[in-house]
Backbone as CSV, one residue per row, in Angstrom:
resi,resn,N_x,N_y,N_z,CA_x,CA_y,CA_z,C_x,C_y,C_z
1,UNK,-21.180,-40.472,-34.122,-20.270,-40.255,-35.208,-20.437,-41.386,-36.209
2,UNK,-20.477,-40.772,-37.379,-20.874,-41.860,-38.779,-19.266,-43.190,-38.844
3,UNK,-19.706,-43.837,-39.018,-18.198,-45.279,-39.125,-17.356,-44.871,-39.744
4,UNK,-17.255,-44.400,-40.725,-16.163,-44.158,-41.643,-15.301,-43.065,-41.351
5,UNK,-16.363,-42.386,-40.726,-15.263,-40.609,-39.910,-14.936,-41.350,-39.169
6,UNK,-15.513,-42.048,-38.317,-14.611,-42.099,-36.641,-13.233,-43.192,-37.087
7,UNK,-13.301,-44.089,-38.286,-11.965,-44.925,-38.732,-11.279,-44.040,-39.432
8,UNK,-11.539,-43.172,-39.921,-10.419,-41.831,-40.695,-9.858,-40.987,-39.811
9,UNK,-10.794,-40.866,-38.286,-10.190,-40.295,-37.506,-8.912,-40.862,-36.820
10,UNK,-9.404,-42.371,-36.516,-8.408,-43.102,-35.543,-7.172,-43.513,-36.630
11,UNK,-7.413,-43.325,-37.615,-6.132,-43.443,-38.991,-5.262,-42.323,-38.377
12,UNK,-5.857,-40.864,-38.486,-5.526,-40.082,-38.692,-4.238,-39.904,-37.067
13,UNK,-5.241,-40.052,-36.436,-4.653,-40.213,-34.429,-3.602,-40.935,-34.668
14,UNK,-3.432,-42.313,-35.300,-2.757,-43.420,-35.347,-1.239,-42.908,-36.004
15,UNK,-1.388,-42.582,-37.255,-0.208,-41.903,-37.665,0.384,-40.847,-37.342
16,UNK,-0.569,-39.789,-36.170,0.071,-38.353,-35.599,0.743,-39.397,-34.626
17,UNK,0.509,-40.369,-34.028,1.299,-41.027,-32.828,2.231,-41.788,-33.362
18,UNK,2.137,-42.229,-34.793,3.510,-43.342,-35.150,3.352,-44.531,-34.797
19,UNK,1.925,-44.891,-34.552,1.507,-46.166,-34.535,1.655,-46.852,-36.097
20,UNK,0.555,-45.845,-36.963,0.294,-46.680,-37.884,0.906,-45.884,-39.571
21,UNK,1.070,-46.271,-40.389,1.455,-45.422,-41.205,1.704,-46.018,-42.955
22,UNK,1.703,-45.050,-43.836,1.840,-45.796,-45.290,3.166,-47.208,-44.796
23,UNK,2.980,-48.384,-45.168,4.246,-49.207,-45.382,4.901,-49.115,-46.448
24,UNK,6.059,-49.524,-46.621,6.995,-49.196,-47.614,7.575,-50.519,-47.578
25,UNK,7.340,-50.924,-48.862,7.626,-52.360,-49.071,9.478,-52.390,-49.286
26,UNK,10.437,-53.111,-48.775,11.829,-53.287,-48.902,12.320,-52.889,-50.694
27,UNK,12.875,-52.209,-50.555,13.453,-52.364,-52.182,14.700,-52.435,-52.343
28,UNK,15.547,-52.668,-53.451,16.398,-52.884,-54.451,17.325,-51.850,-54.519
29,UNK,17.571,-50.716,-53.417,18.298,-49.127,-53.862,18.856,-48.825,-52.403
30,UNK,20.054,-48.418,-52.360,20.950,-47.835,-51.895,22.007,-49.538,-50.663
31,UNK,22.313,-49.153,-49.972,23.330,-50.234,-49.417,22.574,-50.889,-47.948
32,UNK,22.719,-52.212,-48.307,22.098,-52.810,-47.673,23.082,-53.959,-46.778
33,UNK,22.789,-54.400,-45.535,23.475,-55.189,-45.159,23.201,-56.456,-45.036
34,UNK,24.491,-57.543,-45.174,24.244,-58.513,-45.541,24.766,-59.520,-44.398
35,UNK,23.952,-60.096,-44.196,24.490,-61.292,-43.096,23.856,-62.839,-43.056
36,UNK,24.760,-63.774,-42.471,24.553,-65.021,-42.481,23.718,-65.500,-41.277
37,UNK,22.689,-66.276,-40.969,21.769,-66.877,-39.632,21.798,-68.152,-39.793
38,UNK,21.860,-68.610,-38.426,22.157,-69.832,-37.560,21.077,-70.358,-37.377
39,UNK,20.541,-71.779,-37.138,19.296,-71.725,-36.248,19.054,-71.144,-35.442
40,UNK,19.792,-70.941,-33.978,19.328,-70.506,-33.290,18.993,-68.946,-33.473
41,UNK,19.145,-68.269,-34.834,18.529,-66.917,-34.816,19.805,-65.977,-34.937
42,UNK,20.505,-66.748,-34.245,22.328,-65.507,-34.410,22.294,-65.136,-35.680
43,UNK,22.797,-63.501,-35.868,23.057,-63.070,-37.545,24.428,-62.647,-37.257
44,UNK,25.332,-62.877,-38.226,26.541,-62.818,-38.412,26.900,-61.688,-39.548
45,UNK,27.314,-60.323,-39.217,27.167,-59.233,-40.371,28.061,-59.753,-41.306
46,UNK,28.346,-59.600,-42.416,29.882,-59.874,-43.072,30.051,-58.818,-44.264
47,UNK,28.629,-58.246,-44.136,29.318,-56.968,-45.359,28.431,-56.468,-45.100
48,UNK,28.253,-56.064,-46.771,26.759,-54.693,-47.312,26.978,-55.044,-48.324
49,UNK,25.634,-54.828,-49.216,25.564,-55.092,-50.900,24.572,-53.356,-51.508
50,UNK,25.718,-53.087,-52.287,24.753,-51.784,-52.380,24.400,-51.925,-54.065
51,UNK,23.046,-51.450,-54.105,21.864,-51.447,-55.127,21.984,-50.388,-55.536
52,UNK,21.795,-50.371,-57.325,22.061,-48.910,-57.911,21.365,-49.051,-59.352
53,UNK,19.729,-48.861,-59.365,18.864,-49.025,-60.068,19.325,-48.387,-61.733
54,UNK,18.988,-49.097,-62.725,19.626,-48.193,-63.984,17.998,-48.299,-65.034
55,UNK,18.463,-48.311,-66.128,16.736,-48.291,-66.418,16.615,-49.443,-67.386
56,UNK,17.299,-50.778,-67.211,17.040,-51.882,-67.481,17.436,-52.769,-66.566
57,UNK,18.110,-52.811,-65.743,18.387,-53.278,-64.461,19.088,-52.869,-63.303
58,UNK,19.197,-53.296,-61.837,19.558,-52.568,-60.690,21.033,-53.266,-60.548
59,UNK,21.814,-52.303,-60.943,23.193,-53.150,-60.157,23.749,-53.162,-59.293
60,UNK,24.510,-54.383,-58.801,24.867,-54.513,-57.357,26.202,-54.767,-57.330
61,UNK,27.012,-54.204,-56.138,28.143,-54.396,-55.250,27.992,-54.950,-54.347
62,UNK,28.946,-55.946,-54.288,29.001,-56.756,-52.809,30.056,-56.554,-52.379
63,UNK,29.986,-56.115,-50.965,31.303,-55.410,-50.234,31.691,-56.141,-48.884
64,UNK,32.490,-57.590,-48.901,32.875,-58.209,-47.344,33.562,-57.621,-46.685
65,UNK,33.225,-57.959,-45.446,33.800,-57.369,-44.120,34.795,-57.955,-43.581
66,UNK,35.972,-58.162,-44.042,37.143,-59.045,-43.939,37.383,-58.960,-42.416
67,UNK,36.956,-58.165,-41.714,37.782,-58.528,-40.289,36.513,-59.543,-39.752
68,UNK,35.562,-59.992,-40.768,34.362,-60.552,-40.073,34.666,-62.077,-40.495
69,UNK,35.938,-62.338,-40.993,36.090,-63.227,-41.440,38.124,-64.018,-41.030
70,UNK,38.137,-65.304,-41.074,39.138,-65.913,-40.918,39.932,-66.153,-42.213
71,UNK,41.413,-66.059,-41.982,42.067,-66.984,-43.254,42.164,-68.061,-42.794
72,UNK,41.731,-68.942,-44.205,41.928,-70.627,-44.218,43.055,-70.828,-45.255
73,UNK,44.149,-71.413,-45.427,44.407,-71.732,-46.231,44.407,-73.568,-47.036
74,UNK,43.145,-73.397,-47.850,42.851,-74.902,-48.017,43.055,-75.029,-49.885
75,UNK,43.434,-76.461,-49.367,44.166,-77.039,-50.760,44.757,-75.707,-52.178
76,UNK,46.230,-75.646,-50.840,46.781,-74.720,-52.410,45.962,-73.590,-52.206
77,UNK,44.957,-72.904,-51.519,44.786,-71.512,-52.182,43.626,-71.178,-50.787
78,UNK,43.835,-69.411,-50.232,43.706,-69.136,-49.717,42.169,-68.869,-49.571
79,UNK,41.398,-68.517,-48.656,39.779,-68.581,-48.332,39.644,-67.223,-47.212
80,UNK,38.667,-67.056,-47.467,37.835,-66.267,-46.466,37.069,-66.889,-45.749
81,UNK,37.032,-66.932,-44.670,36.000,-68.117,-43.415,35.016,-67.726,-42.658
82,UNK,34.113,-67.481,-42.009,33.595,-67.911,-40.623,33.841,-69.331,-40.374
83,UNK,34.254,-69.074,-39.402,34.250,-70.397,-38.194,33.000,-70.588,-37.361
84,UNK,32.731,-71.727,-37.062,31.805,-72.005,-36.454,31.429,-73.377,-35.949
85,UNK,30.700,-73.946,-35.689,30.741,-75.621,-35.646,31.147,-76.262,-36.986
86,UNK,30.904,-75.110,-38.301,31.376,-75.645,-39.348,32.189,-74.240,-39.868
87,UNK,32.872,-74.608,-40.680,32.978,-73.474,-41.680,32.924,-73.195,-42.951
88,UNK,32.540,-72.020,-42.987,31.894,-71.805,-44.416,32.525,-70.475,-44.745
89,UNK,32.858,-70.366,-46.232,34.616,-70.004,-46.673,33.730,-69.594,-48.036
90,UNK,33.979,-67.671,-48.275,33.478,-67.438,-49.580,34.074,-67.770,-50.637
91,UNK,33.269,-68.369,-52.050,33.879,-68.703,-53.015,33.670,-67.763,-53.975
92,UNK,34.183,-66.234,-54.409,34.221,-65.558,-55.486,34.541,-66.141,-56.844
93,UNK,33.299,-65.858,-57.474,32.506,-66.241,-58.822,33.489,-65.672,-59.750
94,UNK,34.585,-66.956,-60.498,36.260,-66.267,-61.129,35.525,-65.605,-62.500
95,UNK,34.301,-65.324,-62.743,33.948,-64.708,-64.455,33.562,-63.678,-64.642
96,UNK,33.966,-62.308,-65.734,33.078,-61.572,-65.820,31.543,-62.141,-65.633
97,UNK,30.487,-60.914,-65.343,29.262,-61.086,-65.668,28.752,-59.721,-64.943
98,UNK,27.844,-59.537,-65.426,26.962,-58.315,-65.418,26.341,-57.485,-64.017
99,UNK,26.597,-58.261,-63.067,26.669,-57.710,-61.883,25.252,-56.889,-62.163
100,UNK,24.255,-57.168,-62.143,23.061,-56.874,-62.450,21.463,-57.627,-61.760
101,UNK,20.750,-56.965,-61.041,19.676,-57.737,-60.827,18.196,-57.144,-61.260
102,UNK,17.305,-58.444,-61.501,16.021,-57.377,-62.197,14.957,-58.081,-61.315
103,UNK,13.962,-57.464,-61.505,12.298,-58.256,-60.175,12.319,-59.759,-60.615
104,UNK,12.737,-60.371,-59.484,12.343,-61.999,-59.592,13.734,-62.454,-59.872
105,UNK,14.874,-62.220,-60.359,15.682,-62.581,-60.898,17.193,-62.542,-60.446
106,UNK,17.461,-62.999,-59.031,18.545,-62.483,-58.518,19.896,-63.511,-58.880
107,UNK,19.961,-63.822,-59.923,20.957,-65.101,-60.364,22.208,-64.321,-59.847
108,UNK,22.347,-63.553,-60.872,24.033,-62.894,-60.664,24.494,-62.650,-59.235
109,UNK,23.299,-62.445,-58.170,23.858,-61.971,-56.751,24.356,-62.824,-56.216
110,UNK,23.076,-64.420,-56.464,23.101,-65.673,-55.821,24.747,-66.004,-56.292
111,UNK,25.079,-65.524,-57.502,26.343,-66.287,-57.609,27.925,-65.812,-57.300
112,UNK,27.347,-64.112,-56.737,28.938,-63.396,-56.628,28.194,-63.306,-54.251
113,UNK,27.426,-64.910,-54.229,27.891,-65.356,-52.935,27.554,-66.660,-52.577
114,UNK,28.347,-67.258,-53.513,28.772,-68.830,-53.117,29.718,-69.168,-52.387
115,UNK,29.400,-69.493,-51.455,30.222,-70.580,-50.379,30.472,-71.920,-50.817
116,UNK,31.368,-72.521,-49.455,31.594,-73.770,-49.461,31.571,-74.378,-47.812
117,UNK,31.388,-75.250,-47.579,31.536,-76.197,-45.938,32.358,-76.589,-46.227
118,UNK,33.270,-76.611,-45.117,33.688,-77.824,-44.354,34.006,-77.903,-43.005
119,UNK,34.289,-79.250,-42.457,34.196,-79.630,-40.858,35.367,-78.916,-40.387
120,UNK,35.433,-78.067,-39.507,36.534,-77.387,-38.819,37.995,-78.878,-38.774
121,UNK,37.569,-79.690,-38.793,38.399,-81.536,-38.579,39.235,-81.103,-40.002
122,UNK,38.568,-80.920,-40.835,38.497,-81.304,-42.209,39.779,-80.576,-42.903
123,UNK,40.979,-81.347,-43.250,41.966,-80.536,-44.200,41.540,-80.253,-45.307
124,UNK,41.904,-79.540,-46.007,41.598,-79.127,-47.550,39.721,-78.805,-47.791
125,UNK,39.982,-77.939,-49.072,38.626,-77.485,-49.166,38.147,-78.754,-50.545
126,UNK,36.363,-79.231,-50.250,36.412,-79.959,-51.329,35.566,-78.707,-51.501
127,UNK,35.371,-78.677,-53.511,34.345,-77.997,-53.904,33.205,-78.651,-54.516
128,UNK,32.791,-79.711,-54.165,31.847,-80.522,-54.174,30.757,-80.147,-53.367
129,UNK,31.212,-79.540,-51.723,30.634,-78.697,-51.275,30.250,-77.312,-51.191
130,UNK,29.925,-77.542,-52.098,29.313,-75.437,-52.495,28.103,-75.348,-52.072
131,UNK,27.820,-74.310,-51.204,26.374,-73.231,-51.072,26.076,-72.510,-52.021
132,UNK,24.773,-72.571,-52.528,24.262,-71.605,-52.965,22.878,-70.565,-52.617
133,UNK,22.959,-69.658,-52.376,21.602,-69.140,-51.823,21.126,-68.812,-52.158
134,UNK,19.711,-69.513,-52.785,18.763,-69.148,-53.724,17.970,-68.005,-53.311
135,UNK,17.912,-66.860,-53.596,17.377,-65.336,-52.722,16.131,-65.200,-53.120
136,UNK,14.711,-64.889,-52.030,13.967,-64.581,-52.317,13.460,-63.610,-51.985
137,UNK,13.017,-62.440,-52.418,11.942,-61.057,-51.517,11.385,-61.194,-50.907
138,UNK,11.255,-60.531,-49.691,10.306,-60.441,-48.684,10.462,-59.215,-48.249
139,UNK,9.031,-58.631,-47.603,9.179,-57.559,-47.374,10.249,-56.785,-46.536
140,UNK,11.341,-57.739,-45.648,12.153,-56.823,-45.074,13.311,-56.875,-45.295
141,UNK,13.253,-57.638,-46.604,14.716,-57.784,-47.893,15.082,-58.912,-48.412
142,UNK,16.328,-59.791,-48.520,15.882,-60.790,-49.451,17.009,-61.922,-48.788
143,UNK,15.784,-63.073,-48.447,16.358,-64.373,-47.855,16.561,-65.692,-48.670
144,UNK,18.034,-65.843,-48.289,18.504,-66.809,-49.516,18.709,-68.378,-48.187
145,UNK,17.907,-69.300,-49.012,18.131,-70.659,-48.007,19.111,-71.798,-48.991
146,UNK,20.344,-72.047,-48.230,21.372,-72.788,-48.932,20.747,-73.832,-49.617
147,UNK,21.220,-74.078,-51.134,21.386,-75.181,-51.722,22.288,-75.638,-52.324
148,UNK,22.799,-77.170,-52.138,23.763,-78.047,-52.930,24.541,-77.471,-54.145
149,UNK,25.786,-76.813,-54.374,26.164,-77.090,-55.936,27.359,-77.443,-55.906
150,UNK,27.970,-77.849,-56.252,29.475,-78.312,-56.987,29.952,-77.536,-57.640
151,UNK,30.690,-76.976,-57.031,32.058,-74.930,-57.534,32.582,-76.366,-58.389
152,UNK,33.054,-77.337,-58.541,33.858,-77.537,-59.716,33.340,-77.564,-61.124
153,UNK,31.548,-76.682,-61.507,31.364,-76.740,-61.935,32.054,-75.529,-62.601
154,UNK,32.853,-75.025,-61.798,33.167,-73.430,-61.934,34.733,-73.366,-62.563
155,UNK,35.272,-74.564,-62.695,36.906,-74.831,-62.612,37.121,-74.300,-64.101
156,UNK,36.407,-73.803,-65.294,36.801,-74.039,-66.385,35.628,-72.769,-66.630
157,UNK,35.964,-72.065,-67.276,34.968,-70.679,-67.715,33.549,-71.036,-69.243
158,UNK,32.224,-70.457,-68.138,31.552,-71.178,-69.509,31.529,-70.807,-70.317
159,UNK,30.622,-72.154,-71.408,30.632,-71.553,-72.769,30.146,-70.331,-73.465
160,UNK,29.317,-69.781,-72.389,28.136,-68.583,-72.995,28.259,-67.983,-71.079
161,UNK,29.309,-66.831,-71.014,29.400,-66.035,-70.498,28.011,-64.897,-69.648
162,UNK,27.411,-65.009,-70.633,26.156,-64.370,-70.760,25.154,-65.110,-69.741
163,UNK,25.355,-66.755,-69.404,24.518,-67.697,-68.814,24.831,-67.985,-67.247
164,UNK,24.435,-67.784,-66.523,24.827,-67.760,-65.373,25.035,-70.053,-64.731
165,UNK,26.045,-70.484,-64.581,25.844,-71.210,-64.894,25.493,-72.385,-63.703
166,UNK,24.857,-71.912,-62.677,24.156,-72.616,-61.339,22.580,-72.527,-61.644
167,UNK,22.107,-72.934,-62.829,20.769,-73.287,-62.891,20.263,-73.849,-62.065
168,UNK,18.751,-73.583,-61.756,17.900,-74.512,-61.207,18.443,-76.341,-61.044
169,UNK,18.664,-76.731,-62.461,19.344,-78.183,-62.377,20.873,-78.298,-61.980
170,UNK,21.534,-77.047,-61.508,22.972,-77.535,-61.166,22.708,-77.394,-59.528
171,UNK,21.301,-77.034,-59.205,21.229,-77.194,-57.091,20.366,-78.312,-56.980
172,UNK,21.010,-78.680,-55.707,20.195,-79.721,-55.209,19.700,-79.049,-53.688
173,UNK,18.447,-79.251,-53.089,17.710,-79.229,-51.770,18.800,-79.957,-50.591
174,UNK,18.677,-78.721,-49.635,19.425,-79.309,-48.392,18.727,-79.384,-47.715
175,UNK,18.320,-80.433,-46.596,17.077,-80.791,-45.388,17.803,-79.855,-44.656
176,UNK,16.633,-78.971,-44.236,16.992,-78.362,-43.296,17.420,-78.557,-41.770
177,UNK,18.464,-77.709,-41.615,19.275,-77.830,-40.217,20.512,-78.528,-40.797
178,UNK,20.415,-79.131,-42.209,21.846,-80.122,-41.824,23.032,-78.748,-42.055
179,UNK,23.219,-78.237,-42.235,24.208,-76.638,-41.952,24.123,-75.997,-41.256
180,UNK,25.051,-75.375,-40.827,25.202,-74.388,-39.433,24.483,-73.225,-39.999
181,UNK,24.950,-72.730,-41.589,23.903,-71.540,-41.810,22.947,-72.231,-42.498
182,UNK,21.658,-71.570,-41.685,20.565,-71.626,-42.876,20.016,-70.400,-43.515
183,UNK,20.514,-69.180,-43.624,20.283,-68.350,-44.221,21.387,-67.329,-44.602
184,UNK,20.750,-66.745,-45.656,21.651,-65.662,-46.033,20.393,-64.455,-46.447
185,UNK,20.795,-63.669,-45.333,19.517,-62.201,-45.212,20.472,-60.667,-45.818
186,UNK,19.944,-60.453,-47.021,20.298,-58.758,-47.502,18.595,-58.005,-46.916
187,UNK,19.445,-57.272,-45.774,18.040,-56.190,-45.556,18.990,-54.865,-45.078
C-alpha cells in the first residue's frame, strides 16, 4: 500500500474510533465556567461567564455563585469571600463600562474580576491589596495569573470612562506561590 493511502486510511480508522479528530480551538461564545486554582491543582467553581459575540465585539456576563462564597463584613462594607489559608473577597468594578471583549484584549473582563487578600487573622479589608488577573488564551480557555493593584485606585470614578483604568503600569508581578490562588481559569 502507497504511504499516503495507508495514513488517510489510519486518519480515517482513527476518527471512526474517536481517537483522532478535527480540533476545535476554545472560543469566546456561549457560557463558560469560571473558577479559581490553588497550587496544589484544587479548582474552586464560583460562577460562569457567558460570551455573546456581536459584530464588533463579544460581550460578556459574569454570573457568581454566591453559595460558593462567604460573607465578610470588612471595614464598613460587606464582601463576597472564599476562605482559605487566605481570603480572597470579590471586588465589583463600581463604573459603567462596556462589558465587552475583542481577540487579545480582555481588559473589561480582567476588571469586572478583581479581588482582594487578606489573612483570615486580618480585621478589615485593605485595598492596597487587589488581584488582578491578567487573562490569557489558551486552547482550553482563558488563564488569568494574579497581579498587584491598588482598588483605591478605584475610590473616585475616572476621568475617561471609556479607559479601563488598571493599565499595564497600574500592576505589579507577584512571585509566584506567594497567594493561595494562582489562577483564575474561564473554560
Amino acid at each position: 500500500m502507497r504511504p499516503y493511502l495507508l495514513r488517510t486510511c489510519l486518519l480515517y480508522a482513527a476518527i471512526l474510533l474517536g481517537i483522532a479528530g478535527p480540533a476545535h480551538a476554545w472560543e469566546l461564545v456561549g457560557t463558560k465556567q469560571l473558577e479559581l486554582r490553588t497550587p496544589d491543582g484544587t479548582s474552586i467553581p464560583i460562577g460562569t461567564v457567558t460570551f455573546t459575540p456581536g459584530p464588533d465585539a463579544t460581550r460578556f456576563a459574569v454570573t457568581l455563585d454566591r453559595t460558593k462564597f462567604k460573607d465578610f463584613f470588612l471595614s464598613m462594607r460587606e464582601f463576597k469571600c472564599v476562605d482559605g489559608p487566605e481570603v480572597q473577597c470579590h471586588v465589583p468594578y463600581p463604573y459603567a463600562n462596556p462589558g465587552t471583549v475583542r481577540p487579545g484584549d480582555f481588559t473589561w473582563l480582567e476588571h469586572a474580576l478583581l479581588f482582594l487578600y487578606k489573612a483570615p487573622a486580618d480585621y478589615g479589608a485593605k485595598l492596597s491589596n487587589g488581584l488582578y488577573y491578567a487573562l490569557q488564551k489558551t486552547e482550553d480557555g482563558l488563564i488569568g495569573r494574579p497581579m498587584a493593584v491598588d482598588l483605591n485606585d478605584i475610590a473616585a470614578p475616572p476621568l475617561d470612562p471609556s479607559v479601563p483604568p488598571f493599565d499595564q503600569a497600574a500592576r505589579a508581578d507577584i512571585v509566584p506561590g506567594a497567594r493561595w490562588i494562582e489562577a483564575l481559569v474561564i473554560r
